[in-house]
Amino acid sequence: AQKITQTQPGMFVQEKEAVTLDCTYDTSDQSYGLFWYKQPSSGEMIFLIYQGSYDEQNATEGRYSLNFQKARKSANLVISASQLGDSAMYFCAIEGGKLIFGQGTELSVKP
Amino acid sequence: SQTIHQWPATLVQPVGSPLSLECTVEGTSNPNLYWYRQAAGRGLQLLFYSVGIGQISSEVPQNLSASRPQDRQFILSSKKLLLSDSGFYLCAWSVTTLREQFFGPGTRLTVL
């Protein structure tokens, strides 16, 4: 069975600084996808970034980058130059037939 | 571009009443469709998914059911709601498995 662990229930970061949100996973599949989603207080789930298990390069999307360390089974999200609008819940997820979500990390950006 | 709609946005229902939540996708054909539930302060739990019309896979046995009467329509139903059915229900679609899913705006259900 697949499992996602997010060990940081809450994080604070100063505006304009970078922040890393941790995610570790467990799977016996050889082929899988890793995802990060943002959920603001409005409730919508916003797709941020995707990393395939066979991708050798770390995924990047604008200010978001995924630090993929396959041997350690970690897929941390790095947000550079934090903005006040980045305050939200962030979920890591793994897909190997179905999407399994972690419990999330609540990020608060301080002005 | 693709869009996904859910309605209603909010719903308050008494225990024992029926439920019907609707999800439709525009701008794509033969999508994979998913229903999730999110309890307050928790992650998402997959309830049902569908890879085609009339094809429904259930992940969690409960008093909910799902149907896919049309290619881009996914319906979540219940004959009799329980208090524990309260939560935030999200519909999602994807082109295929192992790739990103895109979520609708969600329905907040309160069962009293």
mmCIF file with all atom_site columns, C-alpha atoms in Angstrom:
data_model
loop_
_atom_site.group_PDB
_atom_site.id
_atom_site.type_symbol
_atom_site.label_atom_id
_atom_site.label_alt_id
_atom_site.label_comp_id
_atom_site.label_asym_id
_atom_site.label_entity_id
_atom_site.label_seq_id
_atom_site.pdbx_PDB_ins_code
_atom_site.Cartn_x
_atom_site.Cartn_y
_atom_site.Cartn_z
_atom_site.occupancy
_atom_site.B_iso_or_equiv
_atom_site.pdbx_formal_charge
_atom_site.auth_seq_id
_atom_site.auth_comp_id
_atom_site.auth_asym_id
_atom_site.auth_atom_id
_atom_site.pdbx_PDB_model_num
ATOM 1   C CA . ALA A 1 1   ? 0.000   0.000  0.000   1.00 0.00 ? 1   ALA A CA 1
ATOM 2   C CA . GLN A 1 2   ? 1.113   3.527  -0.693  1.00 0.00 ? 2   GLN A CA 1
ATOM 3   C CA . LYS A 1 3   ? 1.546   6.085  2.034   1.00 0.00 ? 3   LYS A CA 1
ATOM 4   C CA . ILE A 1 4   ? 2.400   9.773  2.284   1.00 0.00 ? 4   ILE A CA 1
ATOM 5   C CA . THR A 1 5   ? 3.789   11.360 5.437   1.00 0.00 ? 5   THR A CA 1
ATOM 6   C CA . GLN A 1 6   ? 3.887   15.096 6.047   1.00 0.00 ? 6   GLN A CA 1
ATOM 7   C CA . THR A 1 7   ? 5.472   15.665 9.446   1.00 0.00 ? 7   THR A CA 1
ATOM 8   C CA . GLN A 1 8   ? 4.975   19.436 9.678   1.00 0.00 ? 8   GLN A CA 1
ATOM 9   C CA . PRO A 1 9   ? 1.416   20.298 10.725  1.00 0.00 ? 9   PRO A CA 1
ATOM 10  C CA . GLY A 1 10  ? 2.211   24.012 10.547  1.00 0.00 ? 10  GLY A CA 1
ATOM 11  C CA . MET A 1 11  ? 4.982   26.223 9.219   1.00 0.00 ? 11  MET A CA 1
ATOM 12  C CA . PHE A 1 12  ? 5.729   29.932 9.367   1.00 0.00 ? 12  PHE A CA 1
ATOM 13  C CA . VAL A 1 13  ? 7.849   31.843 6.877   1.00 0.00 ? 13  VAL A CA 1
ATOM 14  C CA . GLN A 1 14  ? 8.708   35.484 6.445   1.00 0.00 ? 14  GLN A CA 1
ATOM 15  C CA . GLU A 1 15  ? 7.527   37.133 3.264   1.00 0.00 ? 15  GLU A CA 1
ATOM 16  C CA . LYS A 1 16  ? 10.123  36.959 0.454   1.00 0.00 ? 16  LYS A CA 1
ATOM 17  C CA . GLU A 1 17  ? 12.000  34.092 2.091   1.00 0.00 ? 17  GLU A CA 1
ATOM 18  C CA . ALA A 1 18  ? 12.140  30.507 0.817   1.00 0.00 ? 18  ALA A CA 1
ATOM 19  C CA . VAL A 1 19  ? 10.440  27.636 2.624   1.00 0.00 ? 19  VAL A CA 1
ATOM 20  C CA . THR A 1 20  ? 10.652  23.856 2.341   1.00 0.00 ? 20  THR A CA 1
ATOM 21  C CA . LEU A 1 21  ? 7.672   21.630 3.050   1.00 0.00 ? 21  LEU A CA 1
ATOM 22  C CA . ASP A 1 22  ? 8.581   18.040 3.820   1.00 0.00 ? 22  ASP A CA 1
ATOM 23  C CA . CYS A 1 23  ? 7.047   14.948 2.282   1.00 0.00 ? 23  CYS A CA 1
ATOM 24  C CA . THR A 1 24  ? 8.118   11.322 2.494   1.00 0.00 ? 24  THR A CA 1
ATOM 25  C CA . TYR A 1 25  ? 6.400   8.457  0.791   1.00 0.00 ? 25  TYR A CA 1
ATOM 26  C CA . ASP A 1 26  ? 6.258   4.717  0.805   1.00 0.00 ? 26  ASP A CA 1
ATOM 27  C CA . THR A 1 27  ? 5.429   2.554  -2.184  1.00 0.00 ? 27  THR A CA 1
ATOM 28  C CA . SER A 1 28  ? 6.412   -0.747 -3.697  1.00 0.00 ? 28  SER A CA 1
ATOM 29  C CA . ASP A 1 29  ? 5.501   0.421  -7.203  1.00 0.00 ? 29  ASP A CA 1
ATOM 30  C CA . GLN A 1 30  ? 8.263   1.126  -9.693  1.00 0.00 ? 30  GLN A CA 1
ATOM 31  C CA . SER A 1 31  ? 6.206   3.665  -11.582 1.00 0.00 ? 31  SER A CA 1
ATOM 32  C CA . TYR A 1 32  ? 4.401   6.397  -9.695  1.00 0.00 ? 32  TYR A CA 1
ATOM 33  C CA . GLY A 1 33  ? 3.753   10.105 -9.676  1.00 0.00 ? 33  GLY A CA 1
ATOM 34  C CA . LEU A 1 34  ? 4.264   12.625 -6.902  1.00 0.00 ? 34  LEU A CA 1
ATOM 35  C CA . PHE A 1 35  ? 2.196   15.779 -6.633  1.00 0.00 ? 35  PHE A CA 1
ATOM 36  C CA . TRP A 1 36  ? 1.788   18.874 -4.558  1.00 0.00 ? 36  TRP A CA 1
ATOM 37  C CA . TYR A 1 37  ? -1.501  20.684 -4.165  1.00 0.00 ? 37  TYR A CA 1
ATOM 38  C CA . LYS A 1 38  ? -2.378  23.966 -2.492  1.00 0.00 ? 38  LYS A CA 1
ATOM 39  C CA . GLN A 1 39  ? -5.667  24.428 -0.679  1.00 0.00 ? 39  GLN A CA 1
ATOM 40  C CA . PRO A 1 40  ? -6.477  28.027 0.330   1.00 0.00 ? 40  PRO A CA 1
ATOM 41  C CA . SER A 1 41  ? -9.220  28.790 2.832   1.00 0.00 ? 41  SER A CA 1
ATOM 42  C CA . SER A 1 42  ? -11.763 28.802 0.000   1.00 0.00 ? 42  SER A CA 1
ATOM 43  C CA . GLY A 1 43  ? -11.357 25.021 -0.207  1.00 0.00 ? 43  GLY A CA 1
ATOM 44  C CA . GLU A 1 44  ? -10.373 24.545 -3.824  1.00 0.00 ? 44  GLU A CA 1
ATOM 45  C CA . MET A 1 45  ? -7.469  22.190 -4.492  1.00 0.00 ? 45  MET A CA 1
ATOM 46  C CA . ILE A 1 46  ? -4.938  23.790 -6.793  1.00 0.00 ? 46  ILE A CA 1
ATOM 47  C CA . PHE A 1 47  ? -2.418  21.606 -8.587  1.00 0.00 ? 47  PHE A CA 1
ATOM 48  C CA . LEU A 1 48  ? 1.110   22.972 -8.183  1.00 0.00 ? 48  LEU A CA 1
ATOM 49  C CA . ILE A 1 49  ? 3.711   20.536 -9.432  1.00 0.00 ? 49  ILE A CA 1
ATOM 50  C CA . TYR A 1 50  ? 4.267   16.967 -10.617 1.00 0.00 ? 50  TYR A CA 1
ATOM 51  C CA . GLN A 1 51  ? 7.274   14.634 -10.477 1.00 0.00 ? 51  GLN A CA 1
ATOM 52  C CA . GLY A 1 52  ? 7.338   11.264 -12.206 1.00 0.00 ? 52  GLY A CA 1
ATOM 53  C CA . SER A 1 53  ? 9.267   8.465  -10.577 1.00 0.00 ? 53  SER A CA 1
ATOM 54  C CA . TYR A 1 54  ? 11.453  8.073  -13.657 1.00 0.00 ? 54  TYR A CA 1
ATOM 55  C CA . ASP A 1 55  ? 12.160  11.779 -14.063 1.00 0.00 ? 55  ASP A CA 1
ATOM 56  C CA . GLU A 1 56  ? 15.814  12.425 -13.368 1.00 0.00 ? 56  GLU A CA 1
ATOM 57  C CA . GLN A 1 57  ? 15.468  16.180 -13.152 1.00 0.00 ? 57  GLN A CA 1
ATOM 58  C CA . ASN A 1 58  ? 13.684  17.866 -10.288 1.00 0.00 ? 58  ASN A CA 1
ATOM 59  C CA . ALA A 1 59  ? 10.419  19.434 -11.412 1.00 0.00 ? 59  ALA A CA 1
ATOM 60  C CA . THR A 1 60  ? 10.072  23.211 -11.338 1.00 0.00 ? 60  THR A CA 1
ATOM 61  C CA . GLU A 1 61  ? 7.043   25.439 -11.918 1.00 0.00 ? 61  GLU A CA 1
ATOM 62  C CA . GLY A 1 62  ? 7.714   29.117 -11.430 1.00 0.00 ? 62  GLY A CA 1
ATOM 63  C CA . ARG A 1 63  ? 8.439   29.683 -7.723  1.00 0.00 ? 63  ARG A CA 1
ATOM 64  C CA . TYR A 1 64  ? 7.760   26.033 -6.922  1.00 0.00 ? 64  TYR A CA 1
ATOM 65  C CA . SER A 1 65  ? 10.333  23.288 -7.149  1.00 0.00 ? 65  SER A CA 1
ATOM 66  C CA . LEU A 1 66  ? 10.204  19.699 -6.045  1.00 0.00 ? 66  LEU A CA 1
ATOM 67  C CA . ASN A 1 67  ? 13.309  18.304 -4.354  1.00 0.00 ? 67  ASN A CA 1
ATOM 68  C CA . PHE A 1 68  ? 13.000  14.656 -5.385  1.00 0.00 ? 68  PHE A CA 1
ATOM 69  C CA . GLN A 1 69  ? 15.305  12.190 -3.619  1.00 0.00 ? 69  GLN A CA 1
ATOM 70  C CA . LYS A 1 70  ? 14.199  8.780  -4.785  1.00 0.00 ? 70  LYS A CA 1
ATOM 71  C CA . ALA A 1 71  ? 16.556  6.712  -2.634  1.00 0.00 ? 71  ALA A CA 1
ATOM 72  C CA . ARG A 1 72  ? 15.319  8.507  0.473   1.00 0.00 ? 72  ARG A CA 1
ATOM 73  C CA . LYS A 1 73  ? 11.718  8.438  -0.780  1.00 0.00 ? 73  LYS A CA 1
ATOM 74  C CA . SER A 1 74  ? 11.280  12.134 -0.215  1.00 0.00 ? 74  SER A CA 1
ATOM 75  C CA . ALA A 1 75  ? 9.579   14.754 -2.367  1.00 0.00 ? 75  ALA A CA 1
ATOM 76  C CA . ASN A 1 76  ? 9.913   18.080 -0.602  1.00 0.00 ? 76  ASN A CA 1
ATOM 77  C CA . LEU A 1 77  ? 8.299   21.225 -1.991  1.00 0.00 ? 77  LEU A CA 1
ATOM 78  C CA . VAL A 1 78  ? 10.397  24.378 -2.069  1.00 0.00 ? 78  VAL A CA 1
ATOM 79  C CA . ILE A 1 79  ? 8.632   27.713 -2.438  1.00 0.00 ? 79  ILE A CA 1
ATOM 80  C CA . SER A 1 80  ? 10.988  30.555 -3.230  1.00 0.00 ? 80  SER A CA 1
ATOM 81  C CA . ALA A 1 81  ? 10.302  34.208 -2.463  1.00 0.00 ? 81  ALA A CA 1
ATOM 82  C CA . SER A 1 82  ? 7.189   33.539 -0.370  1.00 0.00 ? 82  SER A CA 1
ATOM 83  C CA . GLN A 1 83  ? 4.195   35.786 -0.857  1.00 0.00 ? 83  GLN A CA 1
ATOM 84  C CA . LEU A 1 84  ? 1.283   36.517 1.463   1.00 0.00 ? 84  LEU A CA 1
ATOM 85  C CA . GLY A 1 85  ? -0.980  34.674 -0.986  1.00 0.00 ? 85  GLY A CA 1
ATOM 86  C CA . ASP A 1 86  ? 1.011   31.495 -0.387  1.00 0.00 ? 86  ASP A CA 1
ATOM 87  C CA . SER A 1 87  ? -0.650  31.106 3.020   1.00 0.00 ? 87  SER A CA 1
ATOM 88  C CA . ALA A 1 88  ? -2.671  27.906 2.674   1.00 0.00 ? 88  ALA A CA 1
ATOM 89  C CA . MET A 1 89  ? -2.712  24.167 3.344   1.00 0.00 ? 89  MET A CA 1
ATOM 90  C CA . TYR A 1 90  ? -0.292  22.193 1.208   1.00 0.00 ? 90  TYR A CA 1
ATOM 91  C CA . PHE A 1 91  ? -0.819  18.539 0.420   1.00 0.00 ? 91  PHE A CA 1
ATOM 92  C CA . CYS A 1 92  ? 1.645   16.038 -0.945  1.00 0.00 ? 92  CYS A CA 1
ATOM 93  C CA . ALA A 1 93  ? 0.193   13.101 -2.851  1.00 0.00 ? 93  ALA A CA 1
ATOM 94  C CA . ILE A 1 94  ? 1.335   9.942  -4.596  1.00 0.00 ? 94  ILE A CA 1
ATOM 95  C CA . GLU A 1 95  ? -0.355  8.318  -7.562  1.00 0.00 ? 95  GLU A CA 1
ATOM 96  C CA . GLY A 1 96  ? 0.091   4.692  -8.442  1.00 0.00 ? 96  GLY A CA 1
ATOM 97  C CA . GLY A 1 97  ? -3.345  3.862  -9.694  1.00 0.00 ? 97  GLY A CA 1
ATOM 98  C CA . LYS A 1 98  ? -5.098  6.195  -7.286  1.00 0.00 ? 98  LYS A CA 1
ATOM 99  C CA . LEU A 1 99  ? -4.139  9.392  -5.544  1.00 0.00 ? 99  LEU A CA 1
ATOM 100 C CA . ILE A 1 100 ? -3.175  9.090  -1.869  1.00 0.00 ? 100 ILE A CA 1
ATOM 101 C CA . PHE A 1 101 ? -2.841  12.334 0.081   1.00 0.00 ? 101 PHE A CA 1
ATOM 102 C CA . GLY A 1 102 ? -0.852  13.229 3.142   1.00 0.00 ? 102 GLY A CA 1
ATOM 103 C CA . GLN A 1 103 ? -2.417  15.075 6.069   1.00 0.00 ? 103 GLN A CA 1
ATOM 104 C CA . GLY A 1 104 ? -1.143  18.422 4.902   1.00 0.00 ? 104 GLY A CA 1
ATOM 105 C CA . THR A 1 105 ? 1.003   21.291 6.165   1.00 0.00 ? 105 THR A CA 1
ATOM 106 C CA . GLU A 1 106 ? -0.497  24.654 6.994   1.00 0.00 ? 106 GLU A CA 1
ATOM 107 C CA . LEU A 1 107 ? 1.808   27.399 5.772   1.00 0.00 ? 107 LEU A CA 1
ATOM 108 C CA . SER A 1 108 ? 1.520   30.921 7.137   1.00 0.00 ? 108 SER A CA 1
ATOM 109 C CA . VAL A 1 109 ? 3.454   33.723 5.465   1.00 0.00 ? 109 VAL A CA 1
ATOM 110 C CA . LYS A 1 110 ? 4.227   36.665 7.729   1.00 0.00 ? 110 LYS A CA 1
ATOM 111 C CA . PRO A 1 111 ? 4.547   40.205 6.344   1.00 0.00 ? 111 PRO A CA 1
ATOM 112 C CA . SER B 2 1   ? -9.558  24.899 -21.809 1.00 0.00 ? 1   SER B CA 1
ATOM 113 C CA . GLN B 2 2   ? -10.988 22.394 -19.386 1.00 0.00 ? 2   GLN B CA 1
ATOM 114 C CA . THR B 2 3   ? -13.266 23.356 -16.515 1.00 0.00 ? 3   THR B CA 1
ATOM 115 C CA . ILE B 2 4   ? -14.952 21.342 -13.822 1.00 0.00 ? 4   ILE B CA 1
ATOM 116 C CA . HIS B 2 5   ? -18.177 22.313 -12.114 1.00 0.00 ? 5   HIS B CA 1
ATOM 117 C CA . GLN B 2 6   ? -19.782 21.123 -8.918  1.00 0.00 ? 6   GLN B CA 1
ATOM 118 C CA . TRP B 2 7   ? -23.103 21.931 -7.396  1.00 0.00 ? 7   TRP B CA 1
ATOM 119 C CA . PRO B 2 8   ? -24.437 22.805 -5.049  1.00 0.00 ? 8   PRO B CA 1
ATOM 120 C CA . ALA B 2 9   ? -21.656 24.753 -3.336  1.00 0.00 ? 9   ALA B CA 1
ATOM 121 C CA . THR B 2 10  ? -23.141 24.237 0.107   1.00 0.00 ? 10  THR B CA 1
ATOM 122 C CA . LEU B 2 11  ? -25.845 21.933 1.405   1.00 0.00 ? 11  LEU B CA 1
ATOM 123 C CA . VAL B 2 12  ? -27.482 21.385 4.776   1.00 0.00 ? 12  VAL B CA 1
ATOM 124 C CA . GLN B 2 13  ? -29.491 18.190 5.027   1.00 0.00 ? 13  GLN B CA 1
ATOM 125 C CA . PRO B 2 14  ? -31.247 16.329 7.846   1.00 0.00 ? 14  PRO B CA 1
ATOM 126 C CA . VAL B 2 15  ? -30.158 12.856 8.869   1.00 0.00 ? 15  VAL B CA 1
ATOM 127 C CA . GLY B 2 16  ? -31.939 10.221 6.822   1.00 0.00 ? 16  GLY B CA 1
ATOM 128 C CA . SER B 2 17  ? -32.560 12.448 3.799   1.00 0.00 ? 17  SER B CA 1
ATOM 129 C CA . PRO B 2 18  ? -31.285 11.587 0.306   1.00 0.00 ? 18  PRO B CA 1
ATOM 130 C CA . LEU B 2 19  ? -28.300 13.216 -1.380  1.00 0.00 ? 19  LEU B CA 1
ATOM 131 C CA . SER B 2 20  ? -27.335 14.013 -4.919  1.00 0.00 ? 20  SER B CA 1
ATOM 132 C CA . LEU B 2 21  ? -24.168 15.927 -5.771  1.00 0.00 ? 21  LEU B CA 1
ATOM 133 C CA . GLU B 2 22  ? -23.321 16.600 -9.376  1.00 0.00 ? 22  GLU B CA 1
ATOM 134 C CA . CYS B 2 23  ? -20.021 17.125 -11.136 1.00 0.00 ? 23  CYS B CA 1
ATOM 135 C CA . THR B 2 24  ? -19.507 17.968 -14.790 1.00 0.00 ? 24  THR B CA 1
ATOM 136 C CA . VAL B 2 25  ? -16.371 18.495 -16.817 1.00 0.00 ? 25  VAL B CA 1
ATOM 137 C CA . GLU B 2 26  ? -16.054 20.612 -19.938 1.00 0.00 ? 26  GLU B CA 1
ATOM 138 C CA . GLY B 2 27  ? -13.405 20.736 -22.602 1.00 0.00 ? 27  GLY B CA 1
ATOM 139 C CA . THR B 2 28  ? -12.188 17.145 -22.525 1.00 0.00 ? 28  THR B CA 1
ATOM 140 C CA . SER B 2 29  ? -13.380 13.705 -23.549 1.00 0.00 ? 29  SER B CA 1
ATOM 141 C CA . ASN B 2 30  ? -13.305 10.402 -21.675 1.00 0.00 ? 30  ASN B CA 1
ATOM 142 C CA . PRO B 2 31  ? -11.726 11.784 -18.532 1.00 0.00 ? 31  PRO B CA 1
ATOM 143 C CA . ASN B 2 32  ? -11.053 9.762  -15.414 1.00 0.00 ? 32  ASN B CA 1
ATOM 144 C CA . LEU B 2 33  ? -13.400 11.100 -12.734 1.00 0.00 ? 33  LEU B CA 1
ATOM 145 C CA . TYR B 2 34  ? -13.049 10.980 -8.970  1.00 0.00 ? 34  TYR B CA 1
ATOM 146 C CA . TRP B 2 35  ? -15.030 11.769 -5.817  1.00 0.00 ? 35  TRP B CA 1
ATOM 147 C CA . TYR B 2 36  ? -13.156 12.670 -2.634  1.00 0.00 ? 36  TYR B CA 1
ATOM 148 C CA . ARG B 2 37  ? -14.277 13.607 0.854   1.00 0.00 ? 37  ARG B CA 1
ATOM 149 C CA . GLN B 2 38  ? -12.317 15.831 3.200   1.00 0.00 ? 38  GLN B CA 1
ATOM 150 C CA . ALA B 2 39  ? -13.137 15.966 6.889   1.00 0.00 ? 39  ALA B CA 1
ATOM 151 C CA . ALA B 2 40  ? -12.284 19.201 8.701   1.00 0.00 ? 40  ALA B CA 1
ATOM 152 C CA . GLY B 2 41  ? -8.525  19.660 9.062   1.00 0.00 ? 41  GLY B CA 1
ATOM 153 C CA . ARG B 2 42  ? -7.745  16.385 7.337   1.00 0.00 ? 42  ARG B CA 1
ATOM 154 C CA . GLY B 2 43  ? -6.436  15.114 4.037   1.00 0.00 ? 43  GLY B CA 1
ATOM 155 C CA . LEU B 2 44  ? -8.583  13.870 1.191   1.00 0.00 ? 44  LEU B CA 1
ATOM 156 C CA . GLN B 2 45  ? -10.100 10.404 1.108   1.00 0.00 ? 45  GLN B CA 1
ATOM 157 C CA . LEU B 2 46  ? -10.889 8.832  -2.254  1.00 0.00 ? 46  LEU B CA 1
ATOM 158 C CA . LEU B 2 47  ? -14.469 7.592  -2.377  1.00 0.00 ? 47  LEU B CA 1
ATOM 159 C CA . PHE B 2 48  ? -15.085 6.568  -5.989  1.00 0.00 ? 48  PHE B CA 1
ATOM 160 C CA . TYR B 2 49  ? -13.398 6.747  -9.346  1.00 0.00 ? 49  TYR B CA 1
ATOM 161 C CA . SER B 2 50  ? -14.516 6.083  -12.885 1.00 0.00 ? 50  SER B CA 1
ATOM 162 C CA . VAL B 2 51  ? -12.562 5.460  -16.070 1.00 0.00 ? 51  VAL B CA 1
ATOM 163 C CA . GLY B 2 52  ? -15.631 5.463  -18.346 1.00 0.00 ? 52  GLY B CA 1
ATOM 164 C CA . ILE B 2 53  ? -19.396 5.622  -18.614 1.00 0.00 ? 53  ILE B CA 1
ATOM 165 C CA . GLY B 2 54  ? -21.035 3.179  -16.240 1.00 0.00 ? 54  GLY B CA 1
ATOM 166 C CA . GLN B 2 55  ? -17.680 2.102  -14.782 1.00 0.00 ? 55  GLN B CA 1
ATOM 167 C CA . ILE B 2 56  ? -17.445 2.862  -11.072 1.00 0.00 ? 56  ILE B CA 1
ATOM 168 C CA . SER B 2 57  ? -14.868 1.670  -8.561  1.00 0.00 ? 57  SER B CA 1
ATOM 169 C CA . SER B 2 58  ? -15.585 2.085  -4.872  1.00 0.00 ? 58  SER B CA 1
ATOM 170 C CA . GLU B 2 59  ? -12.756 2.663  -2.468  1.00 0.00 ? 59  GLU B CA 1
ATOM 171 C CA . VAL B 2 60  ? -14.615 2.905  0.823   1.00 0.00 ? 60  VAL B CA 1
ATOM 172 C CA . PRO B 2 61  ? -17.706 0.815  1.638   1.00 0.00 ? 61  PRO B CA 1
ATOM 173 C CA . GLN B 2 62  ? -20.379 3.129  3.022   1.00 0.00 ? 62  GLN B CA 1
ATOM 174 C CA . ASN B 2 63  ? -23.853 4.405  2.378   1.00 0.00 ? 63  ASN B CA 1
ATOM 175 C CA . LEU B 2 64  ? -22.751 6.480  -0.594  1.00 0.00 ? 64  LEU B CA 1
ATOM 176 C CA . SER B 2 65  ? -22.887 5.490  -4.248  1.00 0.00 ? 65  SER B CA 1
ATOM 177 C CA . ALA B 2 66  ? -21.688 7.033  -7.498  1.00 0.00 ? 66  ALA B CA 1
ATOM 178 C CA . SER B 2 67  ? -22.885 6.940  -11.061 1.00 0.00 ? 67  SER B CA 1
ATOM 179 C CA . ARG B 2 68  ? -21.566 8.153  -14.400 1.00 0.00 ? 68  ARG B CA 1
ATOM 180 C CA . PRO B 2 69  ? -24.535 8.464  -16.742 1.00 0.00 ? 69  PRO B CA 1
ATOM 181 C CA . GLN B 2 70  ? -22.619 10.511 -19.324 1.00 0.00 ? 70  GLN B CA 1
ATOM 182 C CA . ASP B 2 71  ? -18.984 10.806 -20.326 1.00 0.00 ? 71  ASP B CA 1
ATOM 183 C CA . ARG B 2 72  ? -18.411 14.058 -18.443 1.00 0.00 ? 72  ARG B CA 1
ATOM 184 C CA . GLN B 2 73  ? -20.937 13.740 -15.643 1.00 0.00 ? 73  GLN B CA 1
ATOM 185 C CA . PHE B 2 74  ? -20.302 12.159 -12.274 1.00 0.00 ? 74  PHE B CA 1
ATOM 186 C CA . ILE B 2 75  ? -22.934 11.952 -9.553  1.00 0.00 ? 75  ILE B CA 1
ATOM 187 C CA . LEU B 2 76  ? -22.552 11.142 -5.870  1.00 0.00 ? 76  LEU B CA 1
ATOM 188 C CA . SER B 2 77  ? -25.665 9.884  -4.126  1.00 0.00 ? 77  SER B CA 1
ATOM 189 C CA . SER B 2 78  ? -27.038 8.555  -0.898  1.00 0.00 ? 78  SER B CA 1
ATOM 190 C CA . LYS B 2 79  ? -30.449 7.176  -0.037  1.00 0.00 ? 79  LYS B CA 1
ATOM 191 C CA . LYS B 2 80  ? -30.148 8.076  3.667   1.00 0.00 ? 80  LYS B CA 1
ATOM 192 C CA . LEU B 2 81  ? -27.555 10.478 5.013   1.00 0.00 ? 81  LEU B CA 1
ATOM 193 C CA . LEU B 2 82  ? -25.708 9.887  8.266   1.00 0.00 ? 82  LEU B CA 1
ATOM 194 C CA . LEU B 2 83  ? -24.163 12.494 10.555  1.00 0.00 ? 83  LEU B CA 1
ATOM 195 C CA . SER B 2 84  ? -20.748 11.113 9.606   1.00 0.00 ? 84  SER B CA 1
ATOM 196 C CA . ASP B 2 85  ? -21.382 12.031 5.959   1.00 0.00 ? 85  ASP B CA 1
ATOM 197 C CA . SER B 2 86  ? -20.752 15.685 6.768   1.00 0.00 ? 86  SER B CA 1
ATOM 198 C CA . GLY B 2 87  ? -17.671 17.047 5.057   1.00 0.00 ? 87  GLY B CA 1
ATOM 199 C CA . PHE B 2 88  ? -16.234 18.733 2.021   1.00 0.00 ? 88  PHE B CA 1
ATOM 200 C CA . TYR B 2 89  ? -16.803 16.778 -1.182  1.00 0.00 ? 89  TYR B CA 1
ATOM 201 C CA . LEU B 2 90  ? -14.486 17.330 -4.090  1.00 0.00 ? 90  LEU B CA 1
ATOM 202 C CA . CYS B 2 91  ? -14.792 16.068 -7.635  1.00 0.00 ? 91  CYS B CA 1
ATOM 203 C CA . ALA B 2 92  ? -11.698 15.762 -9.801  1.00 0.00 ? 92  ALA B CA 1
ATOM 204 C CA . TRP B 2 93  ? -10.733 14.731 -13.299 1.00 0.00 ? 93  TRP B CA 1
ATOM 205 C CA . SER B 2 94  ? -7.566  13.562 -14.991 1.00 0.00 ? 94  SER B CA 1
ATOM 206 C CA . VAL B 2 95  ? -6.510  12.622 -18.484 1.00 0.00 ? 95  VAL B CA 1
ATOM 207 C CA . THR B 2 96  ? -5.046  9.382  -17.256 1.00 0.00 ? 96  THR B CA 1
ATOM 208 C CA . THR B 2 97  ? -3.703  7.764  -14.141 1.00 0.00 ? 97  THR B CA 1
ATOM 209 C CA . LEU B 2 98  ? -0.194  8.646  -12.925 1.00 0.00 ? 98  LEU B CA 1
ATOM 210 C CA . ARG B 2 99  ? -0.790  12.249 -13.895 1.00 0.00 ? 99  ARG B CA 1
ATOM 211 C CA . GLU B 2 100 ? -2.218  15.291 -12.134 1.00 0.00 ? 100 GLU B CA 1
ATOM 212 C CA . GLN B 2 101 ? -5.857  15.560 -11.192 1.00 0.00 ? 101 GLN B CA 1
ATOM 213 C CA . PHE B 2 102 ? -7.781  18.810 -11.423 1.00 0.00 ? 102 PHE B CA 1
ATOM 214 C CA . PHE B 2 103 ? -10.354 19.581 -8.801  1.00 0.00 ? 103 PHE B CA 1
ATOM 215 C CA . GLY B 2 104 ? -13.712 21.287 -8.783  1.00 0.00 ? 104 GLY B CA 1
ATOM 216 C CA . PRO B 2 105 ? -14.682 23.978 -6.273  1.00 0.00 ? 105 PRO B CA 1
ATOM 217 C CA . GLY B 2 106 ? -16.231 21.454 -3.872  1.00 0.00 ? 106 GLY B CA 1
ATOM 218 C CA . THR B 2 107 ? -19.504 21.028 -2.011  1.00 0.00 ? 107 THR B CA 1
ATOM 219 C CA . ARG B 2 108 ? -19.651 21.609 1.722   1.00 0.00 ? 108 ARG B CA 1
ATOM 220 C CA . LEU B 2 109 ? -22.222 19.198 3.173   1.00 0.00 ? 109 LEU B CA 1
ATOM 221 C CA . THR B 2 110 ? -23.559 19.491 6.690   1.00 0.00 ? 110 THR B CA 1
ATOM 222 C CA . VAL B 2 111 ? -25.809 16.745 7.985   1.00 0.00 ? 111 VAL B CA 1
ATOM 223 C CA . LEU B 2 112 ? -27.860 17.742 11.034  1.00 0.00 ? 112 LEU B CA 1
#
